[in-house]
Amino acid sequence: MLLLLALGIGTLAGCGVWLLLRARSFDAILGLTLLSYAVNLFIFAMGRVKVGAMPILEKGVPATLATTADPLPQALVLTAIVISFALTAVLLAIALRARQQSGSDHVDGH
């Protein structure tokens, strides 16, 4: 499971970097989005991926790292998802306005 997650993170990061190096603004926005997904998955993976772990403790149950999920990476990923959605919306609005004014969606304006 962890190997599959690591391969997914690497693939998303590689595709994101490749799209960022393209000369079109839409490709750069899509690359930033893929990189943000890769970073979110990386943060989530750093919280030790556990199947069937309890996110909330109950009274009388001893709390150990083996039986509980870490809520901090989950909260960070939720916050990052909202921020990346807002960033994508703003960048798309800027890219559409730049295309309207210049007539091209090249990053350098040519």
Short mmCIF file of N, CA, C and O in Angstrom, two decimals, residues 8-79:
data_model
loop_
_atom_site.label_atom_id
_atom_site.label_comp_id
_atom_site.label_asym_id
_atom_site.label_seq_id
_atom_site.Cartn_x
_atom_site.Cartn_y
_atom_site.Cartn_z
N GLY A 8 2.39 6.89 -6.65
CA GLY A 8 1.41 7.91 -7.03
C GLY A 8 1.90 9.32 -6.76
O GLY A 8 1.72 10.22 -7.60
N ILE A 9 2.54 9.51 -5.62
CA ILE A 9 3.09 10.83 -5.29
C ILE A 9 4.18 11.21 -6.28
O ILE A 9 4.23 12.34 -6.78
N GLY A 10 5.06 10.28 -6.60
CA GLY A 10 6.13 10.55 -7.55
C GLY A 10 5.60 10.84 -8.95
O GLY A 10 6.11 11.73 -9.64
N THR A 11 4.59 10.12 -9.36
CA THR A 11 3.99 10.35 -10.68
C THR A 11 3.32 11.72 -10.75
O THR A 11 3.50 12.46 -11.73
N LEU A 12 2.56 12.06 -9.72
CA LEU A 12 1.92 13.38 -9.70
C LEU A 12 2.95 14.51 -9.69
O LEU A 12 2.79 15.51 -10.39
N ALA A 13 4.01 14.35 -8.90
CA ALA A 13 5.04 15.39 -8.84
C ALA A 13 5.78 15.50 -10.17
O ALA A 13 6.04 16.61 -10.65
N GLY A 14 6.10 14.37 -10.78
CA GLY A 14 6.80 14.40 -12.06
C GLY A 14 5.96 15.03 -13.16
O GLY A 14 6.44 15.85 -13.95
N CYS A 15 4.69 14.65 -13.23
CA CYS A 15 3.79 15.25 -14.24
C CYS A 15 3.58 16.73 -13.97
O CYS A 15 3.51 17.54 -14.91
N GLY A 16 3.51 17.11 -12.70
CA GLY A 16 3.35 18.52 -12.36
C GLY A 16 4.54 19.35 -12.77
O GLY A 16 4.39 20.44 -13.33
N VAL A 17 5.74 18.85 -12.53
CA VAL A 17 6.95 19.57 -12.94
C VAL A 17 7.03 19.66 -14.46
O VAL A 17 7.37 20.71 -15.03
N TRP A 18 6.70 18.55 -15.14
CA TRP A 18 6.74 18.56 -16.60
C TRP A 18 5.76 19.59 -17.17
O TRP A 18 6.09 20.32 -18.11
N LEU A 19 4.56 19.67 -16.60
CA LEU A 19 3.59 20.65 -17.08
C LEU A 19 3.99 22.07 -16.73
O LEU A 19 3.68 23.01 -17.48
N LEU A 20 4.67 22.27 -15.61
CA LEU A 20 5.14 23.61 -15.26
C LEU A 20 6.19 24.13 -16.23
O LEU A 20 6.33 25.34 -16.43
N LEU A 21 6.92 23.23 -16.85
CA LEU A 21 7.98 23.63 -17.78
C LEU A 21 7.44 23.91 -19.19
O LEU A 21 8.21 24.29 -20.07
N ARG A 22 6.17 23.74 -19.40
CA ARG A 22 5.57 24.02 -20.71
C ARG A 22 5.40 25.54 -20.87
O ARG A 22 5.45 26.30 -19.91
N ALA A 23 5.18 25.99 -22.10
CA ALA A 23 5.12 27.43 -22.37
C ALA A 23 3.70 27.98 -22.39
O ALA A 23 3.49 29.12 -22.74
N ARG A 24 2.73 27.19 -22.00
CA ARG A 24 1.34 27.64 -22.01
C ARG A 24 0.88 27.89 -20.58
O ARG A 24 1.26 27.17 -19.64
N SER A 25 0.02 28.88 -20.39
CA SER A 25 -0.41 29.22 -19.03
C SER A 25 -1.34 28.16 -18.45
O SER A 25 -1.26 27.86 -17.26
N PHE A 26 -2.21 27.55 -19.27
CA PHE A 26 -3.09 26.52 -18.75
C PHE A 26 -2.29 25.30 -18.29
O PHE A 26 -2.62 24.69 -17.27
N ASP A 27 -1.25 24.94 -19.02
CA ASP A 27 -0.39 23.83 -18.62
C ASP A 27 0.31 24.12 -17.30
O ASP A 27 0.46 23.25 -16.45
N ALA A 28 0.75 25.37 -17.12
CA ALA A 28 1.41 25.74 -15.87
C ALA A 28 0.43 25.68 -14.69
O ALA A 28 0.79 25.21 -13.60
N ILE A 29 -0.80 26.10 -14.90
CA ILE A 29 -1.81 26.04 -13.84
C ILE A 29 -2.12 24.59 -13.50
O ILE A 29 -2.22 24.21 -12.33
N LEU A 30 -2.26 23.75 -14.52
CA LEU A 30 -2.51 22.33 -14.29
C LEU A 30 -1.32 21.68 -13.58
O LEU A 30 -1.51 20.83 -12.69
N GLY A 31 -0.11 22.09 -13.91
CA GLY A 31 1.09 21.58 -13.24
C GLY A 31 1.13 21.96 -11.76
O GLY A 31 1.47 21.14 -10.91
N LEU A 32 0.76 23.20 -11.46
CA LEU A 32 0.70 23.62 -10.06
C LEU A 32 -0.36 22.84 -9.29
O LEU A 32 -0.16 22.48 -8.13
N THR A 33 -1.47 22.56 -9.95
CA THR A 33 -2.53 21.78 -9.31
C THR A 33 -2.05 20.36 -9.01
O THR A 33 -2.28 19.84 -7.91
N LEU A 34 -1.38 19.73 -9.98
CA LEU A 34 -0.86 18.38 -9.75
C LEU A 34 0.21 18.36 -8.66
O LEU A 34 0.26 17.43 -7.85
N LEU A 35 1.04 19.40 -8.62
CA LEU A 35 2.04 19.47 -7.54
C LEU A 35 1.38 19.64 -6.18
O LEU A 35 1.84 19.06 -5.19
N SER A 36 0.30 20.41 -6.12
CA SER A 36 -0.38 20.56 -4.83
C SER A 36 -1.01 19.25 -4.40
O SER A 36 -1.01 18.91 -3.21
N TYR A 37 -1.55 18.46 -5.35
CA TYR A 37 -2.07 17.14 -5.02
C TYR A 37 -0.96 16.24 -4.50
O TYR A 37 -1.15 15.48 -3.54
N ALA A 38 0.20 16.30 -5.13
CA ALA A 38 1.33 15.47 -4.70
C ALA A 38 1.78 15.84 -3.28
O ALA A 38 2.05 14.97 -2.46
N VAL A 39 1.83 17.13 -3.00
CA VAL A 39 2.23 17.58 -1.66
C VAL A 39 1.19 17.17 -0.62
O VAL A 39 1.53 16.74 0.49
N ASN A 40 -0.09 17.27 -0.98
CA ASN A 40 -1.15 16.84 -0.05
C ASN A 40 -1.03 15.36 0.26
O ASN A 40 -1.16 14.95 1.42
N LEU A 41 -0.81 14.54 -0.75
CA LEU A 41 -0.64 13.11 -0.51
C LEU A 41 0.61 12.82 0.31
O LEU A 41 0.63 11.91 1.14
N PHE A 42 1.67 13.60 0.07
CA PHE A 42 2.90 13.42 0.84
C PHE A 42 2.67 13.74 2.32
O PHE A 42 3.11 13.00 3.20
N ILE A 43 1.98 14.84 2.59
CA ILE A 43 1.68 15.20 3.98
C ILE A 43 0.81 14.12 4.63
O ILE A 43 1.02 13.73 5.77
N PHE A 44 -0.16 13.63 3.87
CA PHE A 44 -1.04 12.58 4.38
C PHE A 44 -0.25 11.31 4.66
O PHE A 44 -0.48 10.62 5.67
N ALA A 45 0.71 10.98 3.81
CA ALA A 45 1.52 9.78 4.01
C ALA A 45 2.46 9.92 5.21
O ALA A 45 2.81 8.92 5.85
N MET A 46 2.87 11.14 5.52
CA MET A 46 3.75 11.34 6.68
C MET A 46 3.02 11.09 7.99
O MET A 46 3.64 10.88 9.02
N GLY A 47 1.71 11.07 7.96
CA GLY A 47 0.92 10.79 9.16
C GLY A 47 0.69 9.30 9.37
O GLY A 47 -0.21 8.92 10.09
N ARG A 48 1.50 8.45 8.75
CA ARG A 48 1.42 6.99 8.87
C ARG A 48 0.05 6.50 8.43
O ARG A 48 -0.92 6.56 9.18
N VAL A 49 -0.02 6.03 7.21
CA VAL A 49 -1.28 5.53 6.66
C VAL A 49 -1.64 4.23 7.38
O VAL A 49 -0.89 3.28 7.41
N LYS A 50 -2.83 4.22 8.01
CA LYS A 50 -3.31 3.05 8.74
C LYS A 50 -4.73 2.75 8.29
O LYS A 50 -5.56 3.64 8.20
N VAL A 51 -4.98 1.48 8.03
CA VAL A 51 -6.32 1.07 7.63
C VAL A 51 -7.09 0.66 8.88
O VAL A 51 -6.62 -0.14 9.69
N GLY A 52 -8.27 1.21 9.06
CA GLY A 52 -9.13 0.84 10.18
C GLY A 52 -8.76 1.48 11.51
O GLY A 52 -9.24 1.05 12.55
N ALA A 53 -7.92 2.50 11.53
CA ALA A 53 -7.54 3.15 12.78
C ALA A 53 -8.62 4.15 13.19
O ALA A 53 -9.28 4.77 12.36
N MET A 54 -8.81 4.29 14.49
CA MET A 54 -9.82 5.20 15.01
C MET A 54 -9.31 6.64 14.96
O MET A 54 -8.22 6.92 15.43
N PRO A 55 -10.10 7.58 14.38
CA PRO A 55 -9.66 8.96 14.38
C PRO A 55 -9.92 9.68 15.70
O PRO A 55 -9.27 10.66 16.02
N ILE A 56 -10.89 9.20 16.49
CA ILE A 56 -11.24 9.84 17.75
C ILE A 56 -11.15 8.79 18.86
O ILE A 56 -11.61 7.66 18.72
N LEU A 57 -10.56 9.18 19.97
CA LEU A 57 -10.40 8.25 21.09
C LEU A 57 -11.68 8.18 21.92
O LEU A 57 -12.41 9.15 22.05
N GLU A 58 -11.92 7.02 22.46
CA GLU A 58 -13.05 6.84 23.37
C GLU A 58 -12.53 6.70 24.78
O GLU A 58 -11.38 6.33 25.01
N LYS A 59 -13.38 7.00 25.76
CA LYS A 59 -12.98 6.87 27.16
C LYS A 59 -12.76 5.40 27.49
O LYS A 59 -13.52 4.54 27.10
N GLY A 60 -11.70 5.16 28.23
CA GLY A 60 -11.39 3.81 28.66
C GLY A 60 -10.54 3.01 27.69
O GLY A 60 -10.08 1.93 28.02
N VAL A 61 -10.32 3.53 26.48
CA VAL A 61 -9.48 2.84 25.50
C VAL A 61 -8.08 3.45 25.57
O VAL A 61 -7.93 4.66 25.43
N PRO A 62 -7.05 2.64 25.79
CA PRO A 62 -5.69 3.20 25.87
C PRO A 62 -5.25 3.74 24.51
O PRO A 62 -5.46 3.11 23.48
N ALA A 63 -4.65 4.92 24.52
CA ALA A 63 -4.20 5.56 23.29
C ALA A 63 -2.76 5.16 22.99
O ALA A 63 -1.85 5.47 23.74
N THR A 64 -2.57 4.45 21.90
CA THR A 64 -1.23 4.11 21.44
C THR A 64 -1.11 4.54 19.99
O THR A 64 -2.10 4.74 19.29
N LEU A 65 0.11 4.68 19.51
CA LEU A 65 0.33 5.08 18.13
C LEU A 65 -0.10 3.99 17.15
O LEU A 65 -0.37 4.26 16.00
N ALA A 66 -0.17 2.76 17.60
CA ALA A 66 -0.54 1.66 16.71
C ALA A 66 -2.05 1.58 16.48
O ALA A 66 -2.49 1.00 15.50
N THR A 67 -2.85 2.15 17.39
CA THR A 67 -4.30 1.98 17.28
C THR A 67 -5.03 3.25 16.85
O THR A 67 -6.22 3.19 16.57
N THR A 68 -4.36 4.39 16.81
CA THR A 68 -5.05 5.64 16.49
C THR A 68 -4.44 6.28 15.24
O THR A 68 -3.28 6.06 14.91
N ALA A 69 -5.23 7.06 14.57
CA ALA A 69 -4.77 7.84 13.43
C ALA A 69 -4.34 9.22 13.92
O ALA A 69 -4.88 9.74 14.90
N ASP A 70 -3.37 9.81 13.23
CA ASP A 70 -2.89 11.14 13.60
C ASP A 70 -3.77 12.18 12.91
O ASP A 70 -3.80 12.24 11.68
N PRO A 71 -4.49 13.02 13.65
CA PRO A 71 -5.40 13.98 13.01
C PRO A 71 -4.71 15.21 12.44
O PRO A 71 -5.30 15.91 11.62
N LEU A 72 -3.48 15.50 12.85
CA LEU A 72 -2.82 16.72 12.38
C LEU A 72 -2.56 16.71 10.87
O LEU A 72 -2.89 17.69 10.20
N PRO A 73 -1.99 15.65 10.28
CA PRO A 73 -1.81 15.67 8.82
C PRO A 73 -3.15 15.76 8.07
O PRO A 73 -3.23 16.39 7.02
N GLN A 74 -4.18 15.15 8.63
CA GLN A 74 -5.49 15.24 7.97
C GLN A 74 -6.01 16.67 7.99
O GLN A 74 -6.57 17.15 6.99
N ALA A 75 -5.83 17.37 9.08
CA ALA A 75 -6.26 18.77 9.16
C ALA A 75 -5.43 19.65 8.23
O ALA A 75 -5.96 20.56 7.57
N LEU A 76 -4.12 19.39 8.14
CA LEU A 76 -3.26 20.16 7.24
C LEU A 76 -3.66 19.93 5.78
O LEU A 76 -3.68 20.87 4.98
N VAL A 77 -3.99 18.70 5.43
CA VAL A 77 -4.38 18.41 4.05
C VAL A 77 -5.72 19.06 3.72
O VAL A 77 -5.90 19.61 2.63
N LEU A 78 -6.66 19.05 4.64
CA LEU A 78 -7.94 19.72 4.40
C LEU A 78 -7.75 21.22 4.17
O LEU A 78 -8.36 21.81 3.28
N THR A 79 -6.89 21.83 4.97
CA THR A 79 -6.60 23.25 4.79
C THR A 79 -5.91 23.50 3.46
O THR A 79 -6.24 24.45 2.74
#
